[in-house]
Amino acid sequence: MQAGITFVIPIGVYHMYKSLYFYVGSGKPSENNSASSQTAAPPDKENAAEPEPQQLRPDAVITGNLAYDLKLIKAAIGQNSDVNFREFVVRGFQARAVLMYVNGMQDEEQINKQVMQPLMMMDKQEGRGELLPDRLSCEYVKENLLPLAQISEAKDMKDLQESVLFGYTALLIDGMPHALYVGLPNGANRAITEPTSEALLRGPRLGFTEVLSENTSMLRRQGLNKNLEMKTYEVGNLMKKKLVIAYINNIVNQDLLQDVTERICKIDMDYIAESGYVEQLIEDNYLSPFQQTQNTERPDRVISALLEGRIAILLDGTPFALIVPVTFSMLLQSPEDYYERWLPGSLLRLMRFGASFMALMAPALYISFISFHPGLIPTELAISIILTRAGVPFPSVIEVMILEISIEILREAGIRLPKPIGPAMGIVGGLIIGDAAVQAGIVSPFLVIVVAVTAISSFSIPMYSAGITLRILRFAGMIFAAVLGMFGTILFFLLICIHLTKLKSFGVPYVTPFSPIRLGDWKDLYLRAPLSLMRRRPEMLKTQIKKRRGK
Amino acid sequence: MFKRTDDKITSAQAAIFLTNTVLGAGILTLPRGVTDVVRTPDAWLSLLLGGVIVMLVLLIMVKLSQQFPGHTVYQYSRRIVGTVPGAFLSLLLIVYFIIIAGFEIRVLAEVAMFFLLEGTPIWAIVIPFVWTGAYLLFGGINTIARVYQIIFPISLFVLILCYAFSIKLFELDHLRPVLSEGLVPVLKGLKSTVLVFTGCEVAMTLTAYLQHPKQAVKAMFMGIGIPLVLYLLTIVMVIGGLSLDSVTTSTWPTIDLVRSFEIPGFFFERLEFPLLVIWMMQMFCNFCSFFFNASLGISQVFKLRFHPVVFALIPAIFISVMVPKRINDVFALGDAIGRMGIGLFFLVPVLLSVVLIIRKKGLKQSV
């Protein structure tokens, strides 16, 4: 009978896992239908055109007849109250012209000085002897009239309408069958600030912003390198967004690059709100509690990852860039490890490994020692713990759960509180409730120590999302410990090891410097070896140029 | 490069695989098992001798396997002796692996119930353990080897630590006199020392998965050399620390040794707890190796898919765990396994090699 149960349950679990995996995976384009959506760009165009198919022919060209063009455009986008049409006359040619822009997204001063002024003030006499052509041509306007660096032409009517709505300032002149973009979108932006989720004591104070072009420029400004390549893709079916894949051309492994590009192209979503969307759509195993991309706000972190042979994915509208592939050890590293001298860097890193082990295992160990094996800890310690627990009416599992869950709630509440209230809640939550709970005899003081140490340990993990993973797993560990004591804790540890070993991030084994063992990469694992010793890029990424230094 | 097929292992991984297959129950049972038979402090001599014999056995197995690169014993046995006898030999091997797997878990459960979980029903210990093993098996040999690579250094570290601290108790006199009663007890001890190396039969399947099959002999010798050294250390330390008489009377002498001293100031005071932890992880590796080989065998002999076979073997292993009634039955089973191992050695590698040589040299057939 028992054998039967032993047999049936894993099959059930296995099938549940499989079906869950397929269910979750059904939202993602799988290998089978990849052929239908090889590139994201072409189908996008058609989808976007759908809302207004009656008003315009999709392949409408700009005729050069201003009145007709304008009518067409107004029919398509004129109903938006924030779209402005400024009509005027180009003085030298007596040609009618119109400027189109969206309120608040044009650069007022630049338009006035560099576009309106030359066009409206120009006289034939001012040509300084040059002969003016009878008709305005696009080239002439670009080359002689508008003193602008950033100027481009619209491809067709649809492109023109979309771009105007996106914030470009467009210029149409009667008799000229082209539309010119004379101003870039210039909406309100946040100033560049220090990255809040990854603050450092020592290191650049620069953090990414929401503007993609600023972010890529920050990457470029990290140093001169003509091999730093960035490729732009458009993602999102309904609302298109730009996505940039950045890598260093002569370092990155080409197979890896191809893999990443393919996965990006397969993204099929109507709107990509944040790089977290991208992360969830391109990761290898979407049922794993471990993240398979690293998100960061720091350009310096991105650049050093690129130099190791990794690939960065930047999305417009979010300050968080993704780094792939990620390995387990990266989650416990901070750029500061490299900025400080190697000895403190190594010690801090070792401490973080210890802290993450504590954050994962401490409550589980507490439960298994207290409930199952008090004999395994030193006798005096066991006695003092048991004395403090004498008044506690719950088994240790419930006791730990109560405190752990309230700590988690406290944490969650603290994130969203306005800054002035935050510390007050910390005092109420941490000090008053903790003390009162001990006084009331619900929990033992020793447990408060354990839980507090666990919480502090989990704060020391540099990646916020990695911390969340450990928090989830901590509860799983507590359940294992509650059922089978030390034996359960060992099983839990083994399960995590097995899972991590099976996990891959873009084809790179997740725990790679540990296993498969690459001793060369151990210099940058527990310890941060002196820079002079780190002569090679990580072996695991199979880069094209292995050495970091010239000689 | 990034999409490699995951069924090859490096030589280092193979060595660790074999080490983790062999190094297991013996850490706790070996000292008593040997001294029971030998009854002189020369137990370590029989272990050494046993190790050398096992290495020779291993050499035959590897050489045989190297004749068929990329094929496991389950596949090439039928090519040598024909489909039905080959399948029969493979089946013997599979049953043997299942019995050992059950035995390993049983020993683990007995120790866990004795030291950690008094009063817990045995199935509650066995079932999650088997399930965890099955989860590991789904990853294939590459994953298994890599998990071993994580676990083995931890085990090694703790084991060495334990023995390093027990040097305090070590007295050379306990190991003297050497060869007081001649070679006879040493040879008698061979029986039980060869037993601790049961499991080296996996070499016949491991060789097929090597990335560089030419290094197989080296890798396998490494794989058997590490446990040999560790076992030797165990016996020397346990007998030297506890003396012959107390070793023979205690059930788990190694744990008794580690229990018998305290390290003041250290959090655990006694190293018994870390030792038990790594021993359990080591047992897990042991069990998974046999489980994997049995599943692999069945799936290759009957040409089935691997995953259903793993599921089907879960209850089989569970039943083989539950067969022995008492702990003495378990030890009796252990001895029986040893005898089976010797029998299988003559049946499988020796027989196959002889047949192969006759067919190749004598009858000039191409196999």
Coordinates of N, CA and C in Angstrom, one line a residue, chain A residues 231-374:
Chain A
K231 N 22.1 47.3 -30.8 CA 21.2 47.1 -31.9 C 19.8 47.4 -31.3
T232 N 19.0 48.1 -32.1 CA 17.7 48.5 -31.7 C 16.6 47.5 -32.2
Y233 N 15.7 47.2 -31.4 CA 14.6 46.3 -31.8 C 13.3 47.0 -31.3
E234 N 12.2 46.7 -32.0 CA 10.9 47.2 -31.5 C 10.2 46.1 -30.9
V235 N 9.7 46.3 -29.7 CA 8.9 45.3 -29.1 C 7.5 45.8 -28.7
G236 N 6.5 45.0 -28.6 CA 5.2 45.4 -28.3 C 4.4 45.5 -29.6
N237 N 3.2 44.8 -29.6 CA 2.4 44.9 -30.8 C 1.6 46.1 -30.9
L238 N 0.9 46.5 -29.7 CA 0.0 47.6 -29.8 C 0.7 48.9 -29.5
M239 N 1.5 48.9 -28.5 CA 2.3 50.1 -28.1 C 3.7 49.7 -28.3
K240 N 4.3 50.4 -29.3 CA 5.7 49.9 -29.6 C 6.7 50.6 -28.8
K241 N 7.7 49.9 -28.4 CA 8.8 50.5 -27.6 C 10.1 50.1 -28.2
K242 N 11.1 50.9 -27.9 CA 12.4 50.5 -28.4 C 13.1 49.7 -27.4
L243 N 13.9 48.7 -27.8 CA 14.7 47.9 -27.0 C 16.0 47.8 -27.6
V244 N 17.1 47.9 -26.8 CA 18.4 47.9 -27.3 C 19.2 46.7 -26.7
I245 N 19.8 46.0 -27.6 CA 20.7 44.9 -27.1 C 22.1 45.4 -27.2
A246 N 22.8 45.5 -26.1 CA 24.2 46.0 -26.2 C 25.2 44.9 -25.9
Y247 N 26.3 44.9 -26.6 CA 27.3 43.9 -26.3 C 28.6 44.4 -26.9
I248 N 29.7 43.7 -26.6 CA 31.0 44.1 -27.2 C 31.3 43.1 -28.3
N249 N 31.4 43.6 -29.4 CA 31.3 42.7 -30.6 C 32.4 41.7 -30.6
N250 N 33.6 42.1 -30.3 CA 34.7 41.1 -30.4 C 34.9 40.3 -29.2
I251 N 34.1 40.4 -28.2 CA 34.2 39.6 -27.0 C 33.1 38.6 -26.9
V252 N 31.9 39.1 -27.2 CA 30.7 38.2 -26.9 C 30.7 37.0 -27.7
N253 N 30.2 35.9 -27.1 CA 30.1 34.7 -27.8 C 28.9 34.8 -28.8
Q254 N 29.2 34.5 -30.1 CA 28.2 34.7 -31.1 C 27.0 33.8 -31.0
D255 N 27.1 32.6 -30.5 CA 26.0 31.7 -30.3 C 25.1 32.3 -29.2
L256 N 25.7 32.8 -28.2 CA 24.9 33.4 -27.1 C 24.1 34.6 -27.7
L257 N 24.8 35.4 -28.4 CA 24.2 36.6 -29.0 C 23.0 36.2 -29.9
Q258 N 23.2 35.2 -30.6 CA 22.1 34.8 -31.5 C 20.9 34.3 -30.7
D259 N 21.2 33.5 -29.6 CA 20.2 33.0 -28.8 C 19.3 34.2 -28.2
V260 N 20.1 35.2 -27.7 CA 19.4 36.3 -27.1 C 18.5 37.0 -28.1
T261 N 19.1 37.2 -29.3 CA 18.3 38.0 -30.3 C 17.1 37.2 -30.7
E262 N 17.2 35.9 -30.9 CA 16.1 35.1 -31.2 C 15.0 35.2 -30.2
R263 N 15.4 35.2 -28.9 CA 14.3 35.2 -27.9 C 13.7 36.6 -27.9
I264 N 14.5 37.6 -28.1 CA 13.9 39.0 -28.1 C 12.9 39.1 -29.3
C265 N 13.3 38.5 -30.4 CA 12.4 38.6 -31.6 C 11.1 37.9 -31.4
K266 N 11.1 36.9 -30.5 CA 9.9 36.1 -30.4 C 8.9 36.7 -29.4
I267 N 9.3 37.8 -28.8 CA 8.4 38.4 -27.8 C 7.1 38.8 -28.5
D268 N 6.0 38.4 -27.9 CA 4.7 38.7 -28.5 C 3.8 39.2 -27.5
M269 N 3.7 40.5 -27.3 CA 2.9 41.1 -26.2 C 2.4 42.4 -26.7
D270 N 1.2 42.8 -26.3 CA 0.8 44.1 -26.9 C 1.5 45.3 -26.3
Y271 N 2.0 45.1 -25.0 CA 2.7 46.2 -24.4 C 3.8 45.7 -23.5
I272 N 5.0 46.2 -23.6 CA 6.0 45.9 -22.7 C 6.2 47.0 -21.7
A273 N 5.8 46.9 -20.5 CA 5.7 48.0 -19.6 C 7.1 48.3 -19.0
E274 N 7.8 47.2 -18.6 CA 9.1 47.4 -17.9 C 10.0 46.3 -18.3
S275 N 11.2 46.4 -18.0 CA 12.1 45.3 -18.4 C 11.8 44.0 -17.7
G276 N 11.0 44.1 -16.6 CA 10.6 42.9 -16.0 C 9.7 42.0 -16.9
Y277 N 9.0 42.7 -17.8 CA 8.2 41.9 -18.8 C 9.2 41.1 -19.7
V278 N 10.2 41.8 -20.2 CA 11.2 41.2 -21.1 C 11.8 40.0 -20.3
E279 N 12.2 40.3 -19.1 CA 12.8 39.2 -18.3 C 11.9 37.9 -18.2
Q280 N 10.6 38.2 -18.0 CA 9.7 37.0 -17.8 C 9.4 36.3 -19.1
L281 N 9.6 37.1 -20.2 CA 9.3 36.5 -21.5 C 10.4 35.8 -22.2
I282 N 11.7 36.1 -21.7 CA 12.8 35.4 -22.4 C 13.5 34.4 -21.5
E283 N 13.1 34.3 -20.2 CA 13.8 33.4 -19.3 C 13.7 31.9 -19.7
D284 N 14.6 31.1 -19.2 CA 14.6 29.7 -19.6 C 13.5 28.9 -18.8
N285 N 13.5 29.1 -17.5 CA 12.6 28.2 -16.7 C 11.7 29.2 -16.0
Y286 N 10.4 29.2 -16.4 CA 9.5 30.2 -15.7 C 8.8 29.7 -14.5
L287 N 9.2 28.5 -14.0 CA 8.6 28.0 -12.8 C 9.7 28.0 -11.7
S288 N 10.9 28.5 -12.0 CA 11.9 28.4 -11.0 C 11.8 29.7 -10.1
P289 N 12.1 29.5 -8.8 CA 12.1 30.7 -8.0 C 13.3 31.6 -8.2
F290 N 14.3 31.1 -8.9 CA 15.5 31.9 -9.1 C 15.4 32.7 -10.4
Q291 N 15.9 34.0 -10.3 CA 15.8 34.8 -11.5 C 16.9 34.4 -12.5
Q292 N 16.6 34.5 -13.7 CA 17.6 34.1 -14.7 C 18.2 35.2 -15.5
T293 N 17.8 36.5 -15.1 CA 18.5 37.6 -15.7 C 18.8 38.6 -14.5
Q294 N 19.8 39.4 -14.7 CA 20.1 40.3 -13.6 C 19.6 41.7 -14.0
N295 N 18.9 42.4 -13.1 CA 18.5 43.7 -13.4 C 19.3 44.7 -12.6
T296 N 19.7 45.8 -13.3 CA 20.5 46.7 -12.6 C 20.2 48.1 -13.1
E297 N 20.5 49.1 -12.3 CA 20.4 50.5 -12.6 C 21.7 51.2 -12.9
R298 N 22.8 50.4 -12.8 CA 24.1 51.0 -12.8 C 24.8 50.8 -14.1
P299 N 25.1 51.9 -14.8 CA 25.9 51.8 -16.1 C 27.2 51.1 -15.9
D300 N 27.9 51.3 -14.8 CA 29.2 50.7 -14.6 C 29.1 49.2 -14.5
R301 N 28.0 48.8 -13.8 CA 27.8 47.4 -13.7 C 27.6 46.7 -15.1
V302 N 26.8 47.4 -15.9 CA 26.5 46.9 -17.2 C 27.7 46.8 -18.0
I303 N 28.6 47.8 -18.0 CA 29.8 47.8 -18.8 C 30.7 46.7 -18.4
S304 N 30.9 46.5 -17.0 CA 31.8 45.5 -16.7 C 31.2 44.1 -17.0
A305 N 29.9 44.0 -17.0 CA 29.3 42.7 -17.4 C 29.6 42.5 -18.9
L306 N 29.4 43.6 -19.7 CA 29.7 43.5 -21.1 C 31.1 43.0 -21.4
L307 N 32.0 43.6 -20.6 CA 33.4 43.2 -20.8 C 33.7 41.8 -20.4
E308 N 32.9 41.2 -19.6 CA 33.0 39.8 -19.3 C 32.5 38.9 -20.4
G309 N 31.8 39.6 -21.3 CA 31.2 38.8 -22.4 C 29.7 38.6 -22.3
R310 N 29.1 39.3 -21.4 CA 27.6 39.2 -21.3 C 26.9 40.1 -22.2
I311 N 25.6 40.1 -22.2 CA 24.8 40.9 -23.1 C 23.9 41.7 -22.2
A312 N 23.7 43.0 -22.5 CA 22.7 43.8 -21.8 C 21.5 44.1 -22.6
I313 N 20.4 44.2 -22.0 CA 19.1 44.5 -22.7 C 18.6 45.7 -22.0
L314 N 18.4 46.8 -22.8 CA 17.9 48.1 -22.3 C 16.6 48.3 -22.9
L315 N 15.6 48.8 -22.1 CA 14.3 49.0 -22.7 C 14.0 50.5 -22.4
D316 N 13.3 51.1 -23.4 CA 12.9 52.5 -23.2 C 11.8 52.6 -22.1
G317 N 12.0 53.6 -21.3 CA 10.9 53.8 -20.3 C 11.2 53.2 -19.0
T318 N 12.4 52.6 -18.8 CA 12.7 52.0 -17.5 C 14.1 52.2 -17.2
P319 N 14.5 52.5 -15.9 CA 15.9 52.6 -15.6 C 16.6 51.3 -15.4
F320 N 15.8 50.2 -15.5 CA 16.4 48.9 -15.2 C 16.9 48.2 -16.4
A321 N 18.2 47.9 -16.5 CA 18.7 47.2 -17.7 C 18.8 45.7 -17.2
L322 N 18.7 44.8 -18.2 CA 18.9 43.4 -17.9 C 20.2 42.9 -18.3
I323 N 20.8 42.1 -17.6 CA 22.1 41.5 -18.0 C 21.9 40.0 -18.1
V324 N 22.3 39.4 -19.2 CA 22.2 37.9 -19.4 C 23.5 37.5 -19.9
P325 N 23.9 36.2 -19.7 CA 23.3 35.3 -18.8 C 23.8 35.6 -17.4
V326 N 23.0 35.1 -16.4 CA 23.4 35.4 -15.0 C 23.7 34.1 -14.4
T327 N 24.7 34.1 -13.5 CA 25.0 32.9 -12.7 C 24.7 33.2 -11.2
F328 N 24.6 32.2 -10.4 CA 24.3 32.3 -9.0 C 25.2 33.3 -8.3
S329 N 26.5 33.2 -8.6 CA 27.4 34.0 -7.8 C 27.3 35.5 -8.1
M330 N 26.8 35.8 -9.3 CA 26.6 37.2 -9.6 C 25.6 37.9 -8.7
L331 N 24.7 37.1 -8.2 CA 23.6 37.7 -7.4 C 24.2 38.2 -6.0
L332 N 25.3 37.7 -5.7 CA 25.9 38.0 -4.4 C 27.1 39.0 -4.5
Q333 N 27.3 39.5 -5.7 CA 28.4 40.4 -5.9 C 27.9 41.8 -6.1
S334 N 28.7 42.7 -5.6 CA 28.4 44.2 -5.7 C 29.6 44.8 -6.5
P335 N 29.3 45.8 -7.3 CA 30.4 46.5 -8.0 C 31.5 47.0 -7.0
E336 N 31.1 47.3 -5.8 CA 32.0 47.8 -4.8 C 33.1 46.8 -4.5
D337 N 32.8 45.5 -4.6 CA 33.9 44.5 -4.4 C 35.1 44.8 -5.2
Y338 N 34.9 45.4 -6.4 CA 36.0 45.6 -7.3 C 36.6 47.0 -7.1
Y339 N 35.8 47.9 -6.5 CA 36.3 49.3 -6.4 C 37.2 49.4 -5.1
E340 N 36.8 48.6 -4.1 CA 37.6 48.5 -2.9 C 38.8 47.7 -3.2
R341 N 39.8 47.7 -2.3 CA 41.0 46.9 -2.5 C 40.5 45.4 -2.3
W342 N 41.4 44.5 -2.8 CA 40.9 43.2 -2.9 C 40.6 42.5 -1.6
L343 N 41.3 42.8 -0.6 CA 41.1 42.2 0.7 C 39.8 42.5 1.3
P344 N 39.5 43.8 1.5 CA 38.1 44.0 2.0 C 37.0 43.5 1.0
G345 N 37.3 43.6 -0.3 CA 36.3 43.1 -1.2 C 36.0 41.6 -1.0
S346 N 37.1 40.9 -0.8 CA 36.9 39.4 -0.6 C 36.2 39.1 0.7
L347 N 36.6 39.8 1.7 CA 35.9 39.6 3.0 C 34.5 39.9 2.9
L348 N 34.1 41.0 2.3 CA 32.7 41.4 2.2 C 31.9 40.3 1.5
R349 N 32.6 39.8 0.4 CA 31.9 38.8 -0.4 C 31.7 37.6 0.4
L350 N 32.7 37.1 1.1 CA 32.6 35.9 2.0 C 31.4 36.1 2.9
M351 N 31.4 37.3 3.5 CA 30.3 37.6 4.5 C 29.0 37.5 3.8
R352 N 28.9 37.9 2.6 CA 27.6 37.9 1.9 C 27.2 36.4 1.7
F353 N 28.2 35.6 1.3 CA 27.8 34.1 1.2 C 27.3 33.6 2.5
G354 N 28.0 33.9 3.6 CA 27.5 33.5 4.9 C 26.1 34.0 5.2
A355 N 25.9 35.3 4.9 CA 24.6 35.9 5.2 C 23.5 35.3 4.3
S356 N 23.8 35.0 3.1 CA 22.7 34.4 2.3 C 22.4 33.0 2.8
F357 N 23.4 32.3 3.3 CA 23.1 30.9 3.9 C 22.2 31.1 5.1
M358 N 22.6 32.1 5.9 CA 21.7 32.4 7.1 C 20.3 32.7 6.7
A359 N 20.2 33.6 5.7 CA 18.9 34.1 5.4 C 18.0 32.9 4.9
L360 N 18.7 31.9 4.3 CA 17.9 30.8 3.8 C 17.6 29.8 4.9
M361 N 18.6 29.5 5.7 CA 18.5 28.3 6.5 C 18.3 28.6 8.0
A362 N 18.5 29.8 8.5 CA 18.5 30.0 10.0 C 17.2 29.5 10.6
P363 N 16.0 30.0 10.1 CA 14.8 29.5 10.8 C 14.6 28.0 10.7
A364 N 15.0 27.4 9.6 CA 14.8 26.0 9.4 C 15.7 25.3 10.4
L365 N 17.0 25.8 10.6 CA 17.9 25.1 11.5 C 17.3 25.3 13.0
Y366 N 16.8 26.5 13.2 CA 16.2 26.7 14.6 C 15.1 25.7 14.9
I367 N 14.2 25.6 13.9 CA 13.1 24.6 14.1 C 13.6 23.2 14.3
S368 N 14.6 22.8 13.5 CA 15.0 21.4 13.6 C 15.8 21.2 14.9
F369 N 16.5 22.2 15.3 CA 17.3 22.0 16.6 C 16.3 22.0 17.8
I370 N 15.4 22.9 17.8 CA 14.6 23.1 19.0 C 13.5 22.0 19.1
S371 N 12.9 21.7 17.9 CA 11.8 20.7 18.0 C 12.3 19.3 18.0
F372 N 13.4 19.0 17.2 CA 13.8 17.6 17.0 C 15.1 17.2 17.7
H373 N 16.1 18.1 17.7 CA 17.4 17.6 18.2 C 18.0 18.6 19.1
P374 N 17.4 18.8 20.3 CA 18.0 19.7 21.2 C 19.4 19.1 21.7

